[in-house]
Amino acid sequence: MDWMETMLAGFGRRLISNCEQTGSLVLLFWETCKRIKDVSWAETFRQMARLGVDSLPIVLLTLLATGMVFSIQTSREFVKYGAQASAGGVVAIAMGRELCPALTGVVVAGRVGAAIAAEIGTMKVTEQVDALRVMATNPVTYLVAPRFLACVLMMPVLVVFANAIGNLGGYFVATYYAGISNYTYVHSIKVFAETLDITGGLLKSMVFGAIIATVGCYKGLTTEQGAEGVGVSTTASVVLSIILIFLSNYFLSLLIY
Amino acid sequence: MAKPLIELEQVRLAFGAKTVLQDVSLAVEKGETMVVIGPSGSGKSTILRLIIGLLKPTAGRISVHGEDVASYGEEDWNRLRKRMGMVFQYSALFDFMTVGENIAFGLRQHTDKTEAEIEAIVLHMLERVGLAGQENVMPANLSGGMKKRVSLARAIAVQPDIVLYDEPTAGLDPIMSEVINNLIVQARDEFGVTSVVVTHDMDSAFQVADRIAMLYDGQIIAVGTPSEISRSTDERVHRFVHAGRETAANTEEDRHEAQQ
């Protein structure tokens, strides 16, 4: 029964290390919240531009494509069943509530979360994080808090743009390809979509922003063993962020809608 | 006699089952340069990390500026660290800042000095370390020796009482080592800085030290003035201190014999 013991031990070790990691993540999140009051706004704005504005093109491209394919699949079917009056609304609600926040989250996790983990990870292995501490500067205040704020504040902004372009893509496909009239499509959005469909999505995106920044910074700050370690941290940060985004998305959707 | 500025008493440090330091006791007096020598992996750098609070001892007592720091949290440490500086082995310059911004970092974070005053200090520091005119260069574009000097300028820009040097001359050519050694001596003579230098470069050790401590297998096996250490009868100390020279002397003799 040796193999079984080995297997159980391996499983147990993973479980313990995952619990430890969750605990450390929560602690880092808590410490970041406490230190936000001391944050440098100049640095926060710099990070907002770097992490937020620079992510706009890829977010727009992703959500334009999503809006278009979503509209191809729904509009045609809706027309088949004579329900073209619902097409615009369905796209708008799906975009606002789920697709825009979740997909923006995934894209930003891949782009920004990875960049944060790589940047802070490199600083960690080259002793720059130690240099900060030695110079009486708290790495959480100086490195984590501005990135955290930047992600939390810029995610909703990105999602607003994502909604706009997603619905635009949906509109073009529905009117040119499925033959739904301009009026029917726009009217359907007005009838079906409510403010909460958008604001709920924006709220979710702020949580995703917090997850991306906290996980990226945590993975960066716990990087070990040189260049290889930075690679491991970067990958791990993207994977963990995406898992947490999907998990929290489920519960947030239950809670909000 | 005044209380030592830095004091380690029976400090033990272990990572899990691996003991790095065992019962290390070391006292550094105000204004002196203490050099810690020892083979690679003997835990030399760890001592510096303990003195500046990057690591916590497993057991034992550490005092800095007369304060018992064993139970200190990050906030208490930061109060002390504002009067301390450290030169890292690989310089650890902030690579997203220019050389000037690196040197100005501590001043901007912790003093009320105006930008004009800070700029004047930065330029003065760069001149001291022989890098005048380099303030707008990014660290990535500097050589190893230049980075070390910027790192040193960054450490002393805030006029600390204590400066810790981790292998300040490792990987540098002899001339650059000489420059760094002179800067360490100058910092002591001009500002009265108390220094702890960790090195395995014996030339550097003998050039800058007021006293030398030898660390071997996680223990301090000898402490004394450079001449005392040089005359030490302990075989481990003798071998370490004279290794390079004897090998050099031997090859010299060999060559001499070969020629005859």
Short mmCIF file of C-alpha atoms in Angstrom, two decimals:
data_model
loop_
_atom_site.label_atom_id
_atom_site.label_comp_id
_atom_site.label_asym_id
_atom_site.label_seq_id
_atom_site.Cartn_x
_atom_site.Cartn_y
_atom_site.Cartn_z
CA MET A 1 0.00 0.00 0.00
CA ASP A 2 3.05 2.20 -0.33
CA TRP A 3 1.83 3.88 -3.48
CA MET A 4 -1.40 4.83 -1.79
CA GLU A 5 0.42 6.40 1.12
CA THR A 6 2.64 8.35 -1.28
CA MET A 7 -0.40 9.49 -3.20
CA LEU A 8 -2.26 10.58 -0.08
CA ALA A 9 0.80 12.35 1.27
CA GLY A 10 1.25 14.18 -2.03
CA PHE A 11 -2.39 15.18 -2.04
CA GLY A 12 -2.15 16.36 1.57
CA ARG A 13 0.94 18.42 0.89
CA ARG A 14 -0.76 20.16 -2.03
CA LEU A 15 -3.84 20.81 0.06
CA ILE A 16 -1.78 22.35 2.87
CA SER A 17 0.27 24.49 0.51
CA ASN A 18 -2.91 25.69 -1.23
CA CYS A 19 -4.45 26.61 2.11
CA GLU A 20 -1.26 28.47 3.08
CA GLN A 21 -1.30 30.32 -0.22
CA THR A 22 -4.93 31.33 0.20
CA GLY A 23 -4.14 32.59 3.69
CA SER A 24 -1.14 34.61 2.48
CA LEU A 25 -3.21 36.07 -0.36
CA VAL A 26 -5.91 37.22 2.05
CA LEU A 27 -3.27 38.68 4.37
CA LEU A 28 -1.66 40.59 1.50
CA PHE A 29 -5.09 41.85 0.43
CA TRP A 30 -5.79 43.01 3.96
CA GLU A 31 -2.43 44.73 4.36
CA THR A 32 -2.89 46.45 0.99
CA CYS A 33 -6.30 47.79 2.09
CA LYS A 34 -4.73 49.13 5.29
CA ARG A 35 -1.92 50.87 3.40
CA ILE A 36 -3.98 52.44 0.64
CA LYS A 37 -4.21 55.66 2.63
CA ASP A 38 -0.42 56.16 2.28
CA VAL A 39 -0.36 55.48 -1.45
CA SER A 40 1.46 57.79 -3.87
CA TRP A 41 -1.15 59.12 -6.30
CA ALA A 42 1.44 60.06 -8.88
CA GLU A 43 2.60 56.43 -9.00
CA THR A 44 -1.02 55.23 -9.03
CA PHE A 45 -1.80 57.37 -12.09
CA ARG A 46 1.32 56.09 -13.80
CA GLN A 47 0.17 52.52 -13.16
CA MET A 48 -3.38 53.37 -14.31
CA ALA A 49 -2.00 54.51 -17.63
CA ARG A 50 0.35 51.55 -17.94
CA LEU A 51 -2.01 48.82 -16.75
CA GLY A 52 -5.34 50.30 -17.82
CA VAL A 53 -5.04 52.51 -20.87
CA ASP A 54 -2.47 50.31 -22.55
CA SER A 55 -4.81 47.31 -22.19
CA LEU A 56 -7.59 49.02 -24.10
CA PRO A 57 -6.72 47.83 -27.65
CA ILE A 58 -6.62 44.12 -26.75
CA VAL A 59 -9.80 44.42 -24.65
CA LEU A 60 -11.61 46.18 -27.51
CA LEU A 61 -10.47 43.57 -30.02
CA THR A 62 -11.55 40.68 -27.80
CA LEU A 63 -14.98 42.08 -27.01
CA LEU A 64 -15.65 43.27 -30.56
CA ALA A 65 -15.04 39.72 -31.76
CA THR A 66 -17.14 38.29 -28.93
CA GLY A 67 -20.06 40.66 -29.61
CA MET A 68 -19.98 39.75 -33.28
CA VAL A 69 -19.90 35.97 -32.89
CA PHE A 70 -22.46 36.09 -30.11
CA SER A 71 -24.74 38.04 -32.41
CA ILE A 72 -24.16 35.62 -35.31
CA GLN A 73 -25.26 32.71 -33.14
CA THR A 74 -28.26 34.40 -31.47
CA SER A 75 -29.67 36.74 -34.14
CA ARG A 76 -30.02 34.07 -36.81
CA GLU A 77 -31.76 31.65 -34.44
CA PHE A 78 -34.00 34.38 -33.05
CA VAL A 79 -35.06 35.40 -36.54
CA LYS A 80 -35.84 31.75 -37.30
CA TYR A 81 -38.31 31.67 -34.42
CA GLY A 82 -39.68 35.16 -35.09
CA ALA A 83 -38.10 36.55 -31.95
CA GLN A 84 -35.96 39.24 -33.60
CA ALA A 85 -37.39 41.75 -31.14
CA SER A 86 -35.34 40.06 -28.39
CA ALA A 87 -32.00 39.83 -30.19
CA GLY A 88 -30.49 43.19 -29.21
CA GLY A 89 -31.59 42.84 -25.60
CA VAL A 90 -30.11 39.38 -25.21
CA VAL A 91 -26.75 40.48 -26.57
CA ALA A 92 -26.74 43.61 -24.38
CA ILE A 93 -27.64 41.71 -21.21
CA ALA A 94 -25.14 38.91 -21.84
CA MET A 95 -22.44 41.48 -22.58
CA GLY A 96 -23.20 43.71 -19.62
CA ARG A 97 -23.68 41.04 -17.00
CA GLU A 98 -21.17 38.35 -17.93
CA LEU A 99 -19.16 38.50 -21.12
CA CYS A 100 -17.59 41.93 -20.77
CA PRO A 101 -16.53 41.70 -17.12
CA ALA A 102 -15.36 38.08 -17.33
CA LEU A 103 -13.53 38.32 -20.66
CA THR A 104 -11.97 41.68 -19.78
CA GLY A 105 -10.88 40.03 -16.55
CA VAL A 106 -9.24 37.15 -18.42
CA VAL A 107 -7.52 39.43 -20.93
CA VAL A 108 -6.26 41.77 -18.20
CA ALA A 109 -5.12 38.80 -16.08
CA GLY A 110 -3.07 37.61 -19.05
CA ARG A 111 -1.62 40.97 -19.86
CA VAL A 112 -1.47 42.97 -16.64
CA GLY A 113 -1.38 40.21 -14.01
CA ALA A 114 1.53 38.58 -15.82
CA ALA A 115 3.34 41.92 -16.17
CA ILE A 116 2.91 42.70 -12.46
CA ALA A 117 4.16 39.26 -11.40
CA ALA A 118 7.14 39.43 -13.76
CA GLU A 119 8.07 42.97 -12.75
CA ILE A 120 7.83 42.48 -8.99
CA GLY A 121 9.29 38.97 -9.31
CA THR A 122 12.36 40.38 -11.07
CA MET A 123 12.68 43.04 -8.38
CA LYS A 124 12.47 40.29 -5.74
CA VAL A 125 15.19 38.07 -7.22
CA THR A 126 17.51 41.03 -7.88
CA GLU A 127 17.14 42.16 -4.25
CA GLN A 128 15.37 45.39 -5.25
CA VAL A 129 12.50 44.53 -2.90
CA ASP A 130 15.04 44.09 -0.10
CA ALA A 131 16.62 47.40 -1.11
CA LEU A 132 13.22 49.06 -0.68
CA ARG A 133 12.83 47.57 2.79
CA VAL A 134 16.37 48.55 3.74
CA MET A 135 15.55 52.11 2.68
CA ALA A 136 12.67 52.10 5.17
CA THR A 137 10.03 51.82 2.46
CA ASN A 138 7.26 49.28 2.76
CA PRO A 139 7.00 47.23 -0.47
CA VAL A 140 3.23 46.87 0.02
CA THR A 141 2.74 50.64 0.19
CA TYR A 142 5.20 51.37 -2.58
CA LEU A 143 4.66 48.51 -5.04
CA VAL A 144 1.39 46.73 -4.28
CA ALA A 145 -1.01 49.53 -3.31
CA PRO A 146 -0.63 51.65 -6.50
CA ARG A 147 -1.04 48.59 -8.74
CA PHE A 148 -4.01 47.41 -6.70
CA LEU A 149 -5.75 50.78 -6.95
CA ALA A 150 -4.92 51.08 -10.64
CA CYS A 151 -6.47 47.69 -11.41
CA VAL A 152 -9.57 48.25 -9.27
CA LEU A 153 -10.19 51.69 -10.80
CA MET A 154 -9.34 50.88 -14.41
CA MET A 155 -11.19 47.57 -14.80
CA PRO A 156 -14.67 49.22 -14.79
CA VAL A 157 -13.41 51.82 -17.27
CA LEU A 158 -12.21 49.08 -19.58
CA VAL A 159 -15.54 47.25 -19.17
CA VAL A 160 -17.51 50.37 -20.18
CA PHE A 161 -15.54 50.47 -23.43
CA ALA A 162 -15.92 46.71 -23.77
CA ASN A 163 -19.70 47.03 -23.49
CA ALA A 164 -19.80 49.77 -26.08
CA ILE A 165 -17.76 47.91 -28.67
CA GLY A 166 -19.37 44.53 -27.93
CA ASN A 167 -22.86 45.89 -28.51
CA LEU A 168 -21.70 47.74 -31.59
CA GLY A 169 -20.29 44.53 -33.01
CA GLY A 170 -23.53 42.74 -32.16
CA TYR A 171 -25.54 45.48 -33.83
CA PHE A 172 -23.60 45.39 -37.09
CA VAL A 173 -23.79 41.64 -37.40
CA ALA A 174 -27.52 41.55 -36.55
CA THR A 175 -28.47 44.29 -39.00
CA TYR A 176 -26.19 43.39 -41.92
CA TYR A 177 -26.07 39.64 -41.57
CA ALA A 178 -29.31 38.51 -39.90
CA GLY A 179 -31.46 41.22 -41.48
CA ILE A 180 -32.87 42.69 -38.26
CA SER A 181 -33.80 46.37 -38.68
CA ASN A 182 -31.90 49.14 -36.90
CA TYR A 183 -34.97 50.16 -34.97
CA THR A 184 -35.87 46.64 -33.81
CA TYR A 185 -32.35 45.97 -32.54
CA VAL A 186 -31.93 49.25 -30.63
CA HIS A 187 -35.48 49.16 -29.31
CA SER A 188 -34.94 45.64 -28.03
CA ILE A 189 -31.92 46.84 -26.00
CA LYS A 190 -34.04 49.63 -24.51
CA VAL A 191 -36.83 47.24 -23.55
CA PHE A 192 -34.79 44.40 -22.08
CA ALA A 193 -31.60 45.88 -20.62
CA GLU A 194 -31.67 47.64 -17.26
CA THR A 195 -29.09 49.81 -15.52
CA LEU A 196 -28.19 46.97 -13.14
CA ASP A 197 -27.11 44.86 -16.12
CA ILE A 198 -24.29 47.32 -16.66
CA THR A 199 -23.54 48.43 -13.08
CA GLY A 200 -23.54 44.84 -11.80
CA GLY A 201 -20.93 43.99 -14.42
CA LEU A 202 -18.87 47.04 -13.48
CA LEU A 203 -18.98 46.05 -9.82
CA LYS A 204 -17.83 42.55 -10.69
CA SER A 205 -14.99 43.93 -12.77
CA MET A 206 -13.70 45.86 -9.75
CA VAL A 207 -13.50 42.61 -7.80
CA PHE A 208 -11.67 41.00 -10.72
CA GLY A 209 -9.25 43.94 -10.76
CA ALA A 210 -8.56 43.40 -7.06
CA ILE A 211 -7.96 39.68 -7.70
CA ILE A 212 -5.58 40.31 -10.63
CA ALA A 213 -3.48 42.86 -8.75
CA THR A 214 -3.35 40.93 -5.48
CA VAL A 215 -2.45 37.62 -7.13
CA GLY A 216 0.11 39.26 -9.46
CA CYS A 217 1.80 41.10 -6.58
CA TYR A 218 1.67 38.06 -4.30
CA LYS A 219 3.25 35.80 -6.92
CA GLY A 220 5.86 38.47 -7.62
CA LEU A 221 6.76 39.00 -3.98
CA THR A 222 7.07 35.25 -3.34
CA THR A 223 9.29 34.61 -6.39
CA GLU A 224 12.41 32.60 -5.72
CA GLN A 225 15.38 31.24 -7.63
CA GLY A 226 16.25 33.65 -10.38
CA ALA A 227 14.98 33.92 -13.92
CA GLU A 228 13.30 30.51 -13.84
CA GLY A 229 11.40 31.55 -10.72
CA VAL A 230 10.12 34.68 -12.46
CA GLY A 231 8.76 32.51 -15.28
CA VAL A 232 7.06 30.17 -12.83
CA SER A 233 5.51 33.09 -10.91
CA THR A 234 4.24 34.76 -14.05
CA THR A 235 2.49 31.64 -15.31
CA ALA A 236 1.14 30.80 -11.86
CA SER A 237 -0.25 34.31 -11.44
CA VAL A 238 -2.20 34.13 -14.70
CA VAL A 239 -3.58 30.65 -13.97
CA LEU A 240 -4.57 31.48 -10.40
CA SER A 241 -6.12 34.84 -11.37
CA ILE A 242 -8.26 33.22 -14.05
CA ILE A 243 -9.43 30.45 -11.71
CA LEU A 244 -10.33 32.99 -9.03
CA ILE A 245 -12.08 35.25 -11.55
CA PHE A 246 -14.32 32.41 -12.77
CA LEU A 247 -15.00 31.19 -9.23
CA SER A 248 -15.85 34.61 -7.86
CA ASN A 249 -17.85 35.43 -11.00
CA TYR A 250 -20.23 32.59 -10.23
CA PHE A 251 -20.88 33.74 -6.68
CA LEU A 252 -21.05 37.43 -7.62
CA SER A 253 -23.63 36.62 -10.31
CA LEU A 254 -25.68 34.68 -7.75
CA LEU A 255 -25.44 37.60 -5.36
CA ILE A 256 -26.14 40.48 -7.75
CA TYR A 257 -28.76 39.04 -10.10
CA MET B 1 33.77 52.19 27.18
CA ALA B 2 30.61 53.12 25.29
CA LYS B 3 28.11 50.46 24.39
CA PRO B 4 28.72 48.90 20.98
CA LEU B 5 26.54 50.35 18.20
CA ILE B 6 25.72 46.91 16.83
CA GLU B 7 25.75 43.83 19.01
CA LEU B 8 24.90 40.21 18.28
CA GLU B 9 24.72 37.85 21.25
CA GLN B 10 24.57 34.10 20.73
CA VAL B 11 22.54 34.52 17.59
CA ARG B 12 21.32 31.37 15.97
CA LEU B 13 19.62 31.22 12.61
CA ALA B 14 18.09 28.13 11.06
CA PHE B 15 15.94 27.56 7.99
CA GLY B 16 14.02 24.41 8.84
CA ALA B 17 16.57 21.75 9.69
CA LYS B 18 19.46 23.71 8.16
CA THR B 19 21.43 25.77 10.65
CA VAL B 20 23.10 28.75 8.99
CA LEU B 21 24.48 30.52 12.05
CA GLN B 22 25.07 29.03 15.47
CA ASP B 23 25.93 31.09 18.53
CA VAL B 24 27.34 34.07 16.69
CA SER B 25 28.43 36.89 19.00
CA LEU B 26 29.87 40.06 17.53
CA ALA B 27 30.14 43.65 18.75
CA VAL B 28 30.80 46.59 16.44
CA GLU B 29 31.90 49.83 18.11
CA LYS B 30 30.75 53.25 16.98
CA GLY B 31 32.82 54.58 14.09
CA GLU B 32 34.71 51.38 13.36
CA THR B 33 34.77 49.28 10.20
CA MET B 34 34.24 45.62 11.02
CA VAL B 35 35.02 43.21 8.20
CA VAL B 36 33.48 39.75 8.30
CA ILE B 37 35.48 37.26 6.24
CA GLY B 38 34.84 33.61 5.58
CA PRO B 39 34.37 31.06 2.83
CA SER B 40 31.38 31.28 0.49
CA GLY B 41 28.24 29.85 2.03
CA SER B 42 29.46 30.37 5.60
CA GLY B 43 26.57 32.73 6.37
CA LYS B 44 28.39 36.07 6.06
CA SER B 45 25.65 37.89 4.13
CA THR B 46 23.10 36.48 6.55
CA ILE B 47 24.72 38.48 9.36
CA LEU B 48 24.09 41.72 7.44
CA ARG B 49 20.49 40.71 6.79
CA LEU B 50 20.00 40.12 10.51
CA ILE B 51 21.55 43.48 11.43
CA ILE B 52 19.15 45.37 9.15
CA GLY B 53 16.09 43.26 9.92
CA LEU B 54 15.60 41.49 6.58
CA LEU B 55 15.82 38.24 8.55
CA LYS B 56 14.82 37.42 12.10
CA PRO B 57 17.13 35.32 14.29
CA THR B 58 15.84 31.91 15.42
CA ALA B 59 17.38 32.56 18.84
CA GLY B 60 19.68 35.09 20.49
CA ARG B 61 19.76 38.84 20.94
CA ILE B 62 20.56 41.61 18.45
CA SER B 63 20.86 45.25 19.39
CA VAL B 64 21.28 48.19 17.03
CA HIS B 65 21.77 51.73 18.34
CA GLY B 66 21.29 50.24 21.81
CA GLU B 67 17.78 49.01 20.96
CA ASP B 68 16.90 45.36 21.34
CA VAL B 69 15.47 44.60 17.91
CA ALA B 70 14.57 40.93 18.31
CA SER B 71 10.84 41.62 18.60
CA TYR B 72 10.75 44.58 16.22
CA GLY B 73 8.08 44.73 13.54
CA GLU B 74 8.44 46.47 10.18
CA GLU B 75 7.41 49.89 11.57
CA ASP B 76 10.04 49.90 14.33
CA TRP B 77 12.64 48.68 11.90
CA ASN B 78 11.83 51.45 9.44
CA ARG B 79 12.53 54.03 12.15
CA LEU B 80 16.01 52.50 12.61
CA ARG B 81 16.58 51.89 8.90
CA LYS B 82 16.30 55.60 8.14
CA ARG B 83 19.70 55.88 9.86
CA MET B 84 21.17 52.86 8.06
CA GLY B 85 22.31 52.09 4.55
CA MET B 86 23.20 48.92 2.69
CA VAL B 87 25.22 48.22 -0.43
CA PHE B 88 24.00 44.96 -1.98
CA GLN B 89 26.23 42.41 -3.66
CA TYR B 90 24.57 42.93 -7.04
CA SER B 91 23.89 46.61 -6.31
CA ALA B 92 20.07 46.17 -6.35
CA LEU B 93 19.55 49.52 -8.06
CA PHE B 94 15.91 50.22 -8.94
CA ASP B 95 15.99 49.48 -12.65
CA PHE B 96 12.90 51.57 -13.43
CA MET B 97 14.61 54.75 -12.19
CA THR B 98 17.56 56.77 -13.45
CA VAL B 99 20.82 56.85 -11.49
CA GLY B 100 19.87 60.24 -10.07
CA GLU B 101 16.43 59.06 -8.95
CA ASN B 102 18.02 56.03 -7.30
CA ILE B 103 20.33 58.22 -5.24
CA ALA B 104 17.50 60.66 -4.43
CA PHE B 105 15.12 57.86 -3.37
CA GLY B 106 15.77 57.88 0.39
CA LEU B 107 15.88 61.68 0.50
CA ARG B 108 12.55 61.99 -1.34
CA GLN B 109 10.89 59.32 0.83
CA HIS B 110 12.04 60.40 4.26
CA THR B 111 13.20 64.02 4.32
CA ASP B 112 11.50 67.40 3.75
CA LYS B 113 14.34 68.59 1.55
CA THR B 114 13.35 70.61 -1.51
CA GLU B 115 13.97 69.26 -5.02
CA ALA B 116 16.81 71.78 -5.45
CA GLU B 117 18.51 70.57 -2.27
CA ILE B 118 18.04 66.94 -3.28
CA GLU B 119 19.48 67.60 -6.71
CA ALA B 120 22.51 69.28 -5.17
CA ILE B 121 23.10 66.25 -2.91
CA VAL B 122 22.69 63.84 -5.84
CA LEU B 123 25.24 65.73 -7.93
CA HIS B 124 27.63 65.94 -5.00
CA MET B 125 27.30 62.19 -4.32
CA LEU B 126 27.88 61.32 -7.98
CA GLU B 127 30.99 63.47 -7.97
CA ARG B 128 32.27 61.76 -4.82
CA VAL B 129 31.97 58.33 -6.41
CA GLY B 130 33.49 59.57 -9.67
CA LEU B 131 30.35 59.40 -11.78
CA ALA B 132 29.63 63.07 -12.37
CA GLY B 133 27.24 63.67 -15.25
CA GLN B 134 25.66 60.18 -15.11
CA GLU B 135 22.48 61.20 -13.24
CA ASN B 136 20.13 60.63 -16.18
CA VAL B 137 21.51 57.23 -17.22
CA MET B 138 19.44 54.11 -16.56
CA PRO B 139 21.16 51.48 -14.36
CA ALA B 140 20.94 48.88 -17.15
CA ASN B 141 23.45 50.92 -19.14
CA LEU B 142 26.10 50.91 -16.41
CA SER B 143 28.99 48.49 -15.85
CA GLY B 144 29.14 46.39 -12.67
CA GLY B 145 31.66 48.70 -11.04
CA MET B 146 29.60 51.80 -11.85
CA LYS B 147 26.47 50.17 -10.42
CA LYS B 148 28.34 49.40 -7.21
CA ARG B 149 29.40 53.02 -6.91
CA VAL B 150 25.85 54.27 -7.53
CA SER B 151 24.62 51.80 -4.92
CA LEU B 152 27.18 53.19 -2.48
CA ALA B 153 26.15 56.75 -3.29
CA ARG B 154 22.51 55.80 -2.73
CA ALA B 155 23.35 54.24 0.64
CA ILE B 156 25.30 57.23 1.98
CA ALA B 157 23.13 59.99 0.45
CA VAL B 158 20.86 59.97 3.51
CA GLN B 159 23.93 60.31 5.79
CA PRO B 160 23.36 57.13 7.76
CA ASP B 161 25.22 56.22 10.95
CA ILE B 162 25.57 52.60 9.89
CA VAL B 163 26.42 51.25 6.43
CA LEU B 164 26.47 47.56 5.58
CA TYR B 165 28.43 46.34 2.57
CA ASP B 166 27.72 42.94 1.03
CA GLU B 167 30.74 41.82 -1.02
CA PRO B 168 31.49 45.36 -2.21
CA THR B 169 34.41 44.33 -4.44
CA ALA B 170 33.19 40.95 -5.74
CA GLY B 171 33.49 40.67 -9.50
CA LEU B 172 35.37 43.95 -9.91
CA ASP B 173 38.78 44.51 -11.44
CA PRO B 174 41.62 45.46 -9.05
CA ILE B 175 41.50 49.16 -9.90
CA MET B 176 37.75 49.40 -9.37
CA SER B 177 38.13 47.45 -6.11
CA GLU B 178 40.67 50.00 -4.97
CA VAL B 179 38.23 52.83 -5.75
CA ILE B 180 35.47 51.15 -3.75
CA ASN B 181 37.82 50.44 -0.83
CA ASN B 182 38.83 54.10 -0.72
CA LEU B 183 35.18 55.15 -0.70
CA ILE B 184 34.49 52.86 2.27
CA VAL B 185 37.45 54.32 4.18
CA GLN B 186 36.37 57.86 3.26
CA ALA B 187 32.83 57.26 4.52
CA ARG B 188 34.29 56.29 7.90
CA ASP B 189 36.82 59.11 8.11
CA GLU B 190 34.60 61.94 6.87
CA PHE B 191 31.17 61.04 8.23
CA GLY B 192 32.14 58.78 11.14
CA VAL B 193 30.09 55.99 9.62
CA THR B 194 30.08 52.64 11.41
CA SER B 195 30.42 49.89 8.82
CA VAL B 196 30.11 46.16 8.58
CA VAL B 197 31.73 44.80 5.42
CA VAL B 198 31.25 41.22 4.31
CA THR B 199 33.86 40.01 1.87
CA HIS B 200 36.09 37.16 0.83
CA ASP B 201 38.48 39.54 -0.90
CA MET B 202 41.44 39.60 1.52
CA ASP B 203 43.12 42.65 -0.05
CA SER B 204 39.92 44.62 0.42
CA ALA B 205 39.47 43.29 3.97
CA PHE B 206 42.93 44.38 5.07
CA GLN B 207 42.61 47.73 3.37
CA VAL B 208 39.34 48.86 4.99
CA ALA B 209 39.17 46.98 8.30
CA ASP B 210 39.65 48.32 11.80
CA ARG B 211 38.87 44.81 12.98
CA ILE B 212 38.26 41.53 11.20
CA ALA B 213 36.00 38.67 12.26
CA MET B 214 36.28 35.27 10.65
CA LEU B 215 33.12 33.25 10.17
CA TYR B 216 33.52 29.54 9.63
CA ASP B 217 30.74 26.97 9.52
CA GLY B 218 28.24 29.39 11.05
CA GLN B 219 30.50 30.40 13.93
CA ILE B 220 32.85 33.29 14.58
CA ILE B 221 36.21 31.62 15.13
CA ALA B 222 38.40 34.72 15.42
CA VAL B 223 38.06 38.46 15.93
CA GLY B 224 40.92 40.94 15.96
CA THR B 225 42.81 43.75 14.27
CA PRO B 226 44.09 43.00 10.77
CA SER B 227 47.61 42.29 12.10
CA GLU B 228 46.27 39.97 14.82
CA ILE B 229 44.24 38.06 12.25
CA SER B 230 47.19 37.96 9.90
CA ARG B 231 49.34 36.36 12.62
CA SER B 232 46.61 34.01 13.81
CA THR B 233 47.80 30.52 14.63
CA ASP B 234 44.35 28.98 14.03
CA GLU B 235 44.88 26.83 10.98
CA ARG B 236 41.49 27.65 9.41
CA VAL B 237 42.12 31.40 9.75
CA HIS B 238 45.71 31.15 8.56
CA ARG B 239 44.76 29.12 5.52
CA PHE B 240 41.93 31.44 4.53
CA VAL B 241 43.85 34.66 5.04
CA HIS B 242 47.03 33.52 3.36
CA ALA B 243 45.66 31.12 0.74
CA GLY B 244 45.86 33.45 -2.24
CA ARG B 245 49.21 34.88 -1.29
CA GLU B 246 50.90 31.56 -0.60
CA THR B 247 49.67 30.12 -3.87
CA ALA B 248 51.00 33.21 -5.62
CA ALA B 249 54.31 32.95 -3.79
CA ASN B 250 54.55 29.23 -4.60
CA THR B 251 53.99 29.76 -8.29
CA GLU B 252 56.62 32.48 -8.14
CA GLU B 253 59.07 30.04 -6.57
CA ASP B 254 58.13 27.30 -9.02
CA ARG B 255 58.76 29.60 -11.91
CA HIS B 256 62.07 30.62 -10.39
CA GLU B 257 63.10 26.98 -9.98
CA ALA B 258 61.92 26.10 -13.44
CA GLN B 259 64.02 28.87 -14.89
CA GLN B 260 67.11 27.55 -13.12
#
